[in-house]
């Protein structure tokens, strides 16, 4: 069927020549040339009209191909499919998935070709994300937005280094958090930004600003920002100060609770009640009291390795004291204080793609490009927004 349709369609292909580009005389038709064309599920040969110059003195003749006429021999829908697969799975898994879909092996879906396409489209998105979003990409003004900035690590096989850091920024409106059931919540609409660039946070700061604009942030918006306490995450968040009315920074309760849980398992049973009380005091916004009690607990622990763990918790909290709030009060007032929506955590984004494929030799540049497509998918922008980056990557659009 596809061959029959293509045969009809190819008659309508305009190769772009009216007159001879060499001497300006009229052209005459000179049969058809067969050229490769890769549709979504199948590969074809398409006949494209050839021309030659009418002038007997002139030797010009055209040798059109799908690539010379369209910029590519790959249908954009296939390129989109390759990118979607390449962003979500390892390139070999993507190849196998596409083989199952088309029920036969296709050279065009070889893992190297999927990698190439994914990288090309990811590179276009990486560049696009640096540009201010257009008005139609932004939702109306928001009185409040929530920002989560997080860091994750992608392992590499480099002898000197074990991993490199990826930063994520997620922006959403509080009204877009929906309750699924007692234990699950979902963010209906969000803008996600990822960067694996080692550029002093410049890229992720720009991406975060643009993601916040897409969610409706302006100079009158109150931004509530959650982070796990890492200095570079605060630095990214603080770059929003000039763009909003107020920035409320909160040490993410999700991470505080996780840290307490880790220490709890290491201290003696007799100390666990004290530790629990410290956490309770912290929950109620009394950070001074919590910290001084934790310090007393720390000095009471005699085992040096156990003391180190309590000390690490103490240092973590005291370094982030400025970002400790009254969590209990915020919960009562239905305000954000934790990033408890699981899908929003960077680990789930990275794990889904970069950690699973242990054999991959990831570079910052490669990961950065793949993450741009993942970000677009996670932001629900890909299903409507894939065309532009795919067409640019294919050379069909400028
Ligand atoms: Zn000519």
Tab-separated table of C-alpha atoms and ligand atoms in Angstrom:
chain	number	residue	atom	x	y	z
A	1	UNK	CA	0.000	0.000	0.000
A	2	UNK	CA	2.769	2.401	0.984
A	3	UNK	CA	4.529	1.737	-2.331
A	4	UNK	CA	1.357	2.519	-4.281
A	5	UNK	CA	0.773	5.732	-2.362
A	6	UNK	CA	4.411	6.785	-2.782
A	7	UNK	CA	4.267	6.122	-6.530
A	8	UNK	CA	1.347	8.555	-6.795
A	9	UNK	CA	2.919	11.077	-4.433
A	10	UNK	CA	6.299	11.055	-6.151
A	11	UNK	CA	4.734	12.303	-9.397
A	12	UNK	CA	3.916	15.510	-7.545
A	13	UNK	CA	7.450	16.115	-6.270
A	14	UNK	CA	8.706	19.488	-7.388
A	15	UNK	CA	12.452	19.191	-7.836
A	16	UNK	CA	12.736	22.963	-7.881
A	17	UNK	CA	14.079	23.511	-11.426
A	18	UNK	CA	12.203	25.661	-13.962
A	19	UNK	CA	15.093	26.482	-16.237
A	20	UNK	CA	18.642	25.226	-16.642
A	21	UNK	CA	20.746	26.620	-13.787
A	22	UNK	CA	23.770	26.658	-16.082
A	23	UNK	CA	22.549	28.379	-19.256
A	24	UNK	CA	18.972	29.448	-18.462
A	25	UNK	CA	17.346	27.491	-21.321
A	26	UNK	CA	14.227	25.392	-20.889
A	27	UNK	CA	14.459	21.876	-19.491
A	28	UNK	CA	13.142	18.635	-20.843
A	29	UNK	CA	12.122	15.542	-18.863
A	30	UNK	CA	14.587	12.668	-18.856
A	31	UNK	CA	12.945	9.734	-17.100
A	32	UNK	CA	13.019	8.900	-13.434
A	33	UNK	CA	15.720	8.210	-10.918
A	34	UNK	CA	15.149	5.851	-8.032
A	35	UNK	CA	15.950	7.222	-4.610
A	36	UNK	CA	15.765	5.811	-1.067
A	37	UNK	CA	12.947	6.782	1.236
A	38	UNK	CA	12.432	5.579	4.800
A	39	UNK	CA	8.813	5.720	5.912
A	40	UNK	CA	7.789	5.074	9.517
A	41	UNK	CA	7.465	1.297	9.163
A	42	UNK	CA	9.054	0.449	5.818
A	43	UNK	CA	11.799	1.307	3.346
A	44	UNK	CA	11.104	2.304	-0.265
A	45	UNK	CA	12.491	3.449	-3.543
A	46	UNK	CA	10.801	6.515	-4.966
A	47	UNK	CA	10.961	7.575	-8.570
A	48	UNK	CA	11.862	11.243	-8.909
A	49	UNK	CA	11.640	13.101	-12.224
A	50	UNK	CA	14.990	13.837	-13.866
A	51	UNK	CA	15.541	16.788	-16.190
A	52	UNK	CA	18.142	17.761	-18.726
A	53	UNK	CA	18.889	20.966	-20.556
A	54	UNK	CA	17.276	21.464	-23.963
A	55	UNK	CA	20.360	23.295	-25.222
A	56	UNK	CA	22.505	20.742	-27.140
A	57	UNK	CA	25.646	22.733	-26.285
A	58	UNK	CA	24.898	22.423	-22.574
A	59	UNK	CA	25.493	19.190	-20.697
A	60	UNK	CA	23.501	20.020	-17.562
A	61	UNK	CA	21.199	17.379	-16.162
A	62	UNK	CA	19.615	16.905	-12.785
A	63	UNK	CA	20.200	13.912	-10.513
A	64	UNK	CA	17.665	14.460	-7.779
A	65	UNK	CA	17.483	12.338	-4.641
A	66	UNK	CA	15.050	12.475	-1.737
A	67	UNK	CA	17.860	14.085	0.270
A	68	UNK	CA	18.628	16.742	-2.368
A	69	UNK	CA	14.943	17.597	-2.726
A	70	UNK	CA	13.754	17.340	0.903
A	71	UNK	CA	16.972	17.554	2.917
A	72	UNK	CA	16.513	14.002	4.175
A	73	UNK	CA	15.457	10.521	3.097
A	74	UNK	CA	13.871	9.872	6.499
A	75	UNK	CA	10.241	10.683	7.158
A	76	UNK	CA	10.032	13.077	10.150
A	77	UNK	CA	7.629	10.681	11.899
A	78	UNK	CA	10.352	8.012	11.844
A	79	UNK	CA	12.916	10.499	13.170
A	80	UNK	CA	10.502	11.386	15.985
A	81	UNK	CA	10.065	7.705	16.835
A	82	UNK	CA	13.840	7.166	16.897
A	83	UNK	CA	14.323	10.148	19.247
A	84	UNK	CA	11.509	9.127	21.571
A	85	UNK	CA	13.009	5.636	21.812
A	86	UNK	CA	16.599	6.898	22.071
A	87	UNK	CA	15.671	9.207	24.928
A	88	UNK	CA	13.834	6.544	26.910
A	89	UNK	CA	15.950	3.438	26.314
A	90	UNK	CA	19.526	2.505	25.554
A	91	UNK	CA	20.240	2.742	21.832
A	92	UNK	CA	20.405	-1.046	21.490
A	93	UNK	CA	17.108	-1.457	23.336
A	94	UNK	CA	15.653	1.237	21.109
A	95	UNK	CA	16.813	-0.667	18.021
A	96	UNK	CA	15.213	-3.856	19.322
A	97	UNK	CA	11.976	-2.034	20.165
A	98	UNK	CA	11.778	-0.557	16.676
A	99	UNK	CA	12.484	-3.982	15.146
A	100	UNK	CA	9.536	-5.419	17.068
A	101	UNK	CA	7.379	-2.562	15.870
A	102	UNK	CA	8.259	-3.026	12.202
A	103	UNK	CA	8.582	-6.824	12.448
A	104	UNK	CA	11.832	-6.803	10.508
A	105	UNK	CA	15.395	-5.553	10.675
A	106	UNK	CA	15.971	-2.152	9.096
A	107	UNK	CA	19.379	-0.589	8.594
A	108	UNK	CA	17.855	2.829	9.160
A	109	UNK	CA	16.944	1.789	12.718
A	110	UNK	CA	20.438	0.582	13.591
A	111	UNK	CA	21.445	1.699	17.111
A	112	UNK	CA	24.145	3.997	15.745
A	113	UNK	CA	21.617	5.758	13.531
A	114	UNK	CA	19.213	6.100	16.463
A	115	UNK	CA	22.039	7.585	18.522
A	116	UNK	CA	22.918	10.030	15.758
A	117	UNK	CA	19.312	11.178	15.356
A	118	UNK	CA	18.745	11.464	19.127
A	119	UNK	CA	21.907	13.542	19.477
A	120	UNK	CA	21.025	15.810	16.570
A	121	UNK	CA	17.534	16.544	17.840
A	122	UNK	CA	18.777	16.866	21.435
A	123	UNK	CA	21.369	19.396	20.264
A	124	UNK	CA	18.646	21.480	18.589
A	125	UNK	CA	16.549	21.400	21.775
A	126	UNK	CA	19.582	22.308	23.929
A	127	UNK	CA	20.005	25.430	21.799
A	128	UNK	CA	16.266	26.233	21.645
A	129	UNK	CA	16.007	26.013	25.441
A	130	UNK	CA	18.552	28.827	25.743
A	131	UNK	CA	16.185	31.174	23.895
A	132	UNK	CA	13.451	33.076	25.732
A	133	UNK	CA	10.197	31.100	25.387
A	134	UNK	CA	7.638	32.582	23.003
A	135	UNK	CA	4.428	34.021	24.470
A	136	UNK	CA	2.377	31.056	23.213
A	137	UNK	CA	4.668	28.657	25.113
A	138	UNK	CA	3.803	30.345	28.431
A	139	UNK	CA	0.656	29.888	30.492
A	140	UNK	CA	-0.998	32.992	32.005
A	141	UNK	CA	0.532	34.758	34.986
A	142	UNK	CA	0.931	32.733	38.175
A	143	UNK	CA	0.613	34.192	41.693
A	144	UNK	CA	2.769	31.333	42.958
A	145	UNK	CA	5.042	28.729	41.428
A	146	UNK	CA	6.989	25.907	43.038
A	147	UNK	CA	10.546	25.176	41.991
A	148	UNK	CA	12.526	22.040	42.749
A	149	UNK	CA	16.226	21.934	41.985
A	150	UNK	CA	18.077	18.697	42.417
A	151	UNK	CA	21.373	17.090	41.479
A	152	UNK	CA	21.994	13.541	40.344
A	153	UNK	CA	24.991	11.576	39.180
A	154	UNK	CA	25.561	9.698	35.961
A	155	UNK	CA	28.315	7.089	36.187
A	156	UNK	CA	31.111	7.027	33.634
A	157	UNK	CA	33.848	4.530	32.969
A	158	UNK	CA	36.576	7.159	32.967
A	159	UNK	CA	39.581	6.017	35.012
A	160	UNK	CA	39.994	9.286	36.894
A	161	UNK	CA	36.354	10.136	37.512
A	162	UNK	CA	33.494	7.978	38.700
A	163	UNK	CA	30.593	10.152	37.672
A	164	UNK	CA	29.518	13.596	36.598
A	165	UNK	CA	26.695	15.678	37.971
A	166	UNK	CA	23.430	16.459	36.233
A	167	UNK	CA	21.158	19.191	37.552
A	168	UNK	CA	17.418	19.270	37.176
A	169	UNK	CA	14.951	22.067	37.726
A	170	UNK	CA	11.220	21.434	37.812
A	171	UNK	CA	8.667	24.231	37.917
A	172	UNK	CA	4.935	23.841	38.509
A	173	UNK	CA	1.967	25.695	39.906
A	174	UNK	CA	0.650	24.552	43.298
A	175	UNK	CA	-2.843	24.101	41.840
A	176	UNK	CA	-1.456	21.516	39.426
A	177	UNK	CA	-0.646	18.996	42.147
A	178	UNK	CA	-3.434	16.444	42.029
A	179	UNK	CA	-4.173	13.780	44.587
A	180	UNK	CA	-4.493	10.302	43.095
A	181	UNK	CA	-4.955	8.501	46.401
A	182	UNK	CA	-3.785	8.761	49.997
A	183	UNK	CA	-0.153	8.042	49.125
A	184	UNK	CA	0.165	9.272	45.564
A	185	UNK	CA	0.120	12.681	44.069
A	186	UNK	CA	0.766	13.763	40.541
A	187	UNK	CA	1.841	17.029	38.948
A	188	UNK	CA	-0.587	17.651	36.094
A	189	UNK	CA	1.524	20.203	34.273
A	190	UNK	CA	5.150	21.059	34.797
A	191	UNK	CA	8.177	22.467	33.011
A	192	UNK	CA	11.387	20.477	33.401
A	193	UNK	CA	14.937	21.537	32.676
A	194	UNK	CA	18.084	19.416	32.717
A	195	UNK	CA	21.724	20.236	32.262
A	196	UNK	CA	24.838	18.090	32.260
A	197	UNK	CA	27.056	21.008	31.207
A	198	UNK	CA	30.099	21.867	33.286
A	199	UNK	CA	29.759	25.627	32.879
A	200	UNK	CA	29.497	27.099	36.346
A	201	UNK	CA	25.702	26.532	36.343
A	202	UNK	CA	25.119	29.042	33.512
A	203	UNK	CA	23.000	26.699	31.371
A	204	UNK	CA	20.788	25.332	34.150
A	205	UNK	CA	20.173	28.873	35.467
A	206	UNK	CA	18.978	29.992	32.027
A	207	UNK	CA	16.900	26.817	31.556
A	208	UNK	CA	15.295	27.276	35.010
A	209	UNK	CA	14.409	30.900	34.262
A	210	UNK	CA	12.778	29.896	30.976
A	211	UNK	CA	10.929	26.960	32.588
A	212	UNK	CA	9.574	29.354	35.247
A	213	UNK	CA	8.423	31.779	32.527
A	214	UNK	CA	6.581	28.922	30.811
A	215	UNK	CA	4.723	28.272	34.087
A	216	UNK	CA	3.669	31.924	34.244
A	217	UNK	CA	6.264	33.453	36.566
A	218	UNK	CA	6.633	37.228	36.373
A	219	UNK	CA	7.803	40.044	38.674
A	220	UNK	CA	4.725	39.640	40.880
A	221	UNK	CA	5.027	35.907	41.425
A	222	UNK	CA	5.971	34.321	44.736
A	223	UNK	CA	8.417	31.463	44.121
A	224	UNK	CA	8.658	28.655	46.666
A	225	UNK	CA	11.843	26.689	46.081
A	226	UNK	CA	12.759	23.270	47.439
A	227	UNK	CA	16.258	21.818	47.405
A	228	UNK	CA	18.187	19.057	49.157
A	229	UNK	CA	20.744	21.490	50.592
A	230	UNK	CA	23.559	21.259	48.031
A	231	UNK	CA	25.236	24.635	47.516
A	232	UNK	CA	25.017	24.553	43.716
A	233	UNK	CA	21.252	23.909	43.894
A	234	UNK	CA	20.707	26.973	46.091
A	235	UNK	CA	22.873	28.968	43.730
A	236	UNK	CA	20.648	27.973	40.789
A	237	UNK	CA	17.504	28.840	42.765
A	238	UNK	CA	18.831	32.217	43.979
A	239	UNK	CA	19.362	33.284	40.361
A	240	UNK	CA	15.545	33.749	40.192
A	241	UNK	CA	15.610	36.636	42.713
A	242	UNK	CA	15.639	39.448	40.114
A	243	UNK	CA	12.747	37.868	38.198
A	244	UNK	CA	10.089	37.404	40.894
A	245	UNK	CA	8.454	39.267	43.788
A	246	UNK	CA	9.579	36.952	46.548
A	247	UNK	CA	11.673	33.812	46.755
A	248	UNK	CA	11.030	31.444	49.657
A	249	UNK	CA	13.803	28.852	49.948
A	250	UNK	CA	13.009	25.693	51.884
A	251	UNK	CA	15.232	22.764	52.757
A	252	UNK	CA	13.166	19.919	51.311
A	253	UNK	CA	11.550	17.914	54.124
A	254	UNK	CA	11.754	14.811	51.934
A	255	UNK	CA	15.566	14.950	52.192
A	256	UNK	CA	15.600	15.895	55.889
A	257	UNK	CA	13.430	12.902	56.746
A	258	UNK	CA	15.603	10.622	54.609
A	259	UNK	CA	18.780	11.831	56.382
A	260	UNK	CA	17.209	11.255	59.813
A	261	UNK	CA	16.164	7.773	58.751
A	262	UNK	CA	19.735	6.940	57.723
A	263	UNK	CA	21.196	8.117	61.043
A	264	UNK	CA	18.471	6.404	63.059
A	265	UNK	CA	19.699	3.010	61.942
A	266	UNK	CA	23.245	3.700	63.116
A	267	UNK	CA	22.801	5.105	66.652
A	268	UNK	CA	22.132	3.033	69.775
A	269	UNK	CA	18.538	2.451	70.736
A	270	UNK	CA	18.900	4.709	73.791
A	271	UNK	CA	19.621	7.668	71.506
A	272	UNK	CA	16.800	7.047	69.073
A	273	UNK	CA	14.188	8.826	71.170
A	274	UNK	CA	16.387	11.912	71.405
A	275	UNK	CA	16.936	11.804	67.662
A	276	UNK	CA	13.203	11.529	67.093
A	277	UNK	CA	12.653	14.539	69.392
A	278	UNK	CA	15.212	16.568	67.445
A	279	UNK	CA	13.314	15.786	64.267
A	280	UNK	CA	10.012	16.727	65.948
A	281	UNK	CA	11.487	20.080	67.105
A	282	UNK	CA	12.739	20.717	63.587
A	283	UNK	CA	9.316	19.885	62.157
A	284	UNK	CA	7.825	22.553	64.415
A	285	UNK	CA	10.227	25.204	63.144
A	286	UNK	CA	12.490	25.407	66.215
A	287	UNK	CA	15.751	24.970	64.373
A	288	UNK	CA	17.982	26.570	67.081
A	289	UNK	CA	16.687	24.158	69.689
A	290	UNK	CA	16.904	21.189	67.341
A	291	UNK	CA	20.495	21.968	66.429
A	292	UNK	CA	21.691	22.447	70.002
A	293	UNK	CA	20.032	19.188	71.077
A	294	UNK	CA	21.551	17.383	68.134
A	295	UNK	CA	24.962	18.738	69.133
A	296	UNK	CA	24.520	17.366	72.665
A	297	UNK	CA	23.496	14.007	71.207
A	298	UNK	CA	26.536	14.067	68.937
A	299	UNK	CA	28.958	14.509	71.838
A	300	UNK	CA	27.245	11.713	73.774
A	301	UNK	CA	27.863	9.133	71.070
A	302	UNK	CA	31.121	7.403	71.974
A	303	UNK	CA	31.658	5.200	68.914
A	304	UNK	CA	33.622	7.406	66.500
A	305	UNK	CA	32.131	6.056	63.263
A	306	UNK	CA	28.610	6.479	64.655
A	307	UNK	CA	29.480	9.960	65.893
A	308	UNK	CA	30.657	10.863	62.395
A	309	UNK	CA	27.228	10.033	61.013
A	310	UNK	CA	25.452	12.184	63.603
A	311	UNK	CA	27.994	14.950	62.944
A	312	UNK	CA	27.246	14.754	59.228
A	313	UNK	CA	23.546	15.264	59.964
A	314	UNK	CA	24.378	18.163	62.286
A	315	UNK	CA	26.593	19.828	59.667
A	316	UNK	CA	23.980	19.309	56.993
A	317	UNK	CA	21.290	21.015	59.056
A	318	UNK	CA	23.450	23.844	60.359
A	319	UNK	CA	24.762	24.640	56.876
A	320	UNK	CA	21.171	24.916	55.705
A	321	UNK	CA	19.760	26.616	58.804
A	322	UNK	CA	18.671	29.642	56.788
A	323	UNK	CA	16.366	27.376	54.790
A	324	UNK	CA	14.712	25.573	57.706
A	325	UNK	CA	11.072	26.619	58.129
A	326	UNK	CA	8.119	25.711	60.318
A	327	UNK	CA	7.168	22.577	58.404
A	328	UNK	CA	4.257	21.694	60.658
A	329	UNK	CA	2.696	25.103	60.103
A	330	UNK	CA	3.183	24.905	56.351
A	331	UNK	CA	1.527	21.504	56.279
A	332	UNK	CA	-1.451	22.837	58.255
A	333	UNK	CA	-1.768	25.782	55.902
A	334	UNK	CA	-1.559	23.489	52.892
A	335	UNK	CA	1.700	25.045	51.703
A	336	UNK	CA	4.564	23.302	49.975
A	337	UNK	CA	7.432	21.992	52.101
A	338	UNK	CA	8.400	18.699	50.504
A	339	UNK	CA	9.041	17.225	47.065
A	340	UNK	CA	7.045	14.107	47.849
A	341	UNK	CA	5.860	13.626	44.279
A	342	UNK	CA	8.059	10.710	43.262
A	343	UNK	CA	8.083	11.335	39.518
A	344	UNK	CA	9.599	14.746	40.147
A	345	UNK	CA	12.836	13.369	41.563
A	346	UNK	CA	15.877	13.500	39.377
A	347	UNK	CA	16.854	9.928	40.237
A	348	UNK	CA	13.744	8.637	38.494
A	349	UNK	CA	14.611	10.657	35.386
A	350	UNK	CA	18.247	9.548	35.302
A	351	UNK	CA	17.620	5.951	36.331
A	352	UNK	CA	15.110	5.474	33.583
A	353	UNK	CA	17.804	6.009	31.023
A	354	UNK	CA	21.382	6.558	32.109
A	355	UNK	CA	22.063	4.180	34.970
A	356	UNK	CA	20.323	1.154	33.502
A	357	UNK	CA	22.575	0.996	30.486
A	358	UNK	CA	25.735	0.120	32.374
A	359	UNK	CA	27.745	-0.514	29.245
A	360	UNK	CA	27.256	2.965	27.853
A	361	UNK	CA	30.174	5.311	27.811
A	362	UNK	CA	28.402	8.521	28.688
A	363	UNK	CA	29.895	11.897	28.089
A	364	UNK	CA	28.511	15.136	29.501
A	365	UNK	CA	27.681	16.325	25.980
A	366	UNK	CA	25.864	13.132	25.043
A	367	UNK	CA	23.892	13.005	28.283
A	368	UNK	CA	23.016	16.690	27.981
A	369	UNK	CA	21.435	16.143	24.559
A	370	UNK	CA	19.476	13.043	25.559
A	371	UNK	CA	18.215	14.814	28.686
A	372	UNK	CA	16.780	17.640	26.585
A	373	UNK	CA	14.427	15.165	24.879
A	374	UNK	CA	13.583	13.543	28.218
A	375	UNK	CA	12.880	16.997	29.613
A	376	UNK	CA	10.592	17.765	26.701
A	377	UNK	CA	8.748	14.457	27.231
A	378	UNK	CA	8.487	15.025	31.022
A	379	UNK	CA	7.150	18.548	30.409
A	380	UNK	CA	4.467	17.181	28.056
A	381	UNK	CA	5.904	19.374	25.321
A	382	UNK	CA	7.234	16.616	23.079
A	383	UNK	CA	3.925	15.333	21.689
A	384	UNK	CA	3.081	18.745	20.252
A	385	UNK	CA	6.525	20.281	20.011
A	386	UNK	CA	8.656	17.558	18.377
A	387	UNK	CA	8.166	18.753	14.802
A	388	UNK	CA	10.258	21.895	14.933
A	389	UNK	CA	13.406	20.368	16.471
A	390	UNK	CA	13.096	17.217	14.313
A	391	UNK	CA	12.677	19.193	11.091
A	392	UNK	CA	15.618	21.443	11.984
A	393	UNK	CA	17.785	18.406	12.819
A	394	UNK	CA	16.829	16.735	9.517
A	395	UNK	CA	17.752	19.886	7.644
A	396	UNK	CA	14.202	20.325	6.367
A	397	UNK	CA	13.592	23.560	8.279
A	398	UNK	CA	15.975	26.351	9.165
B	1	LIG	ZN1	21.789	24.415	-19.906
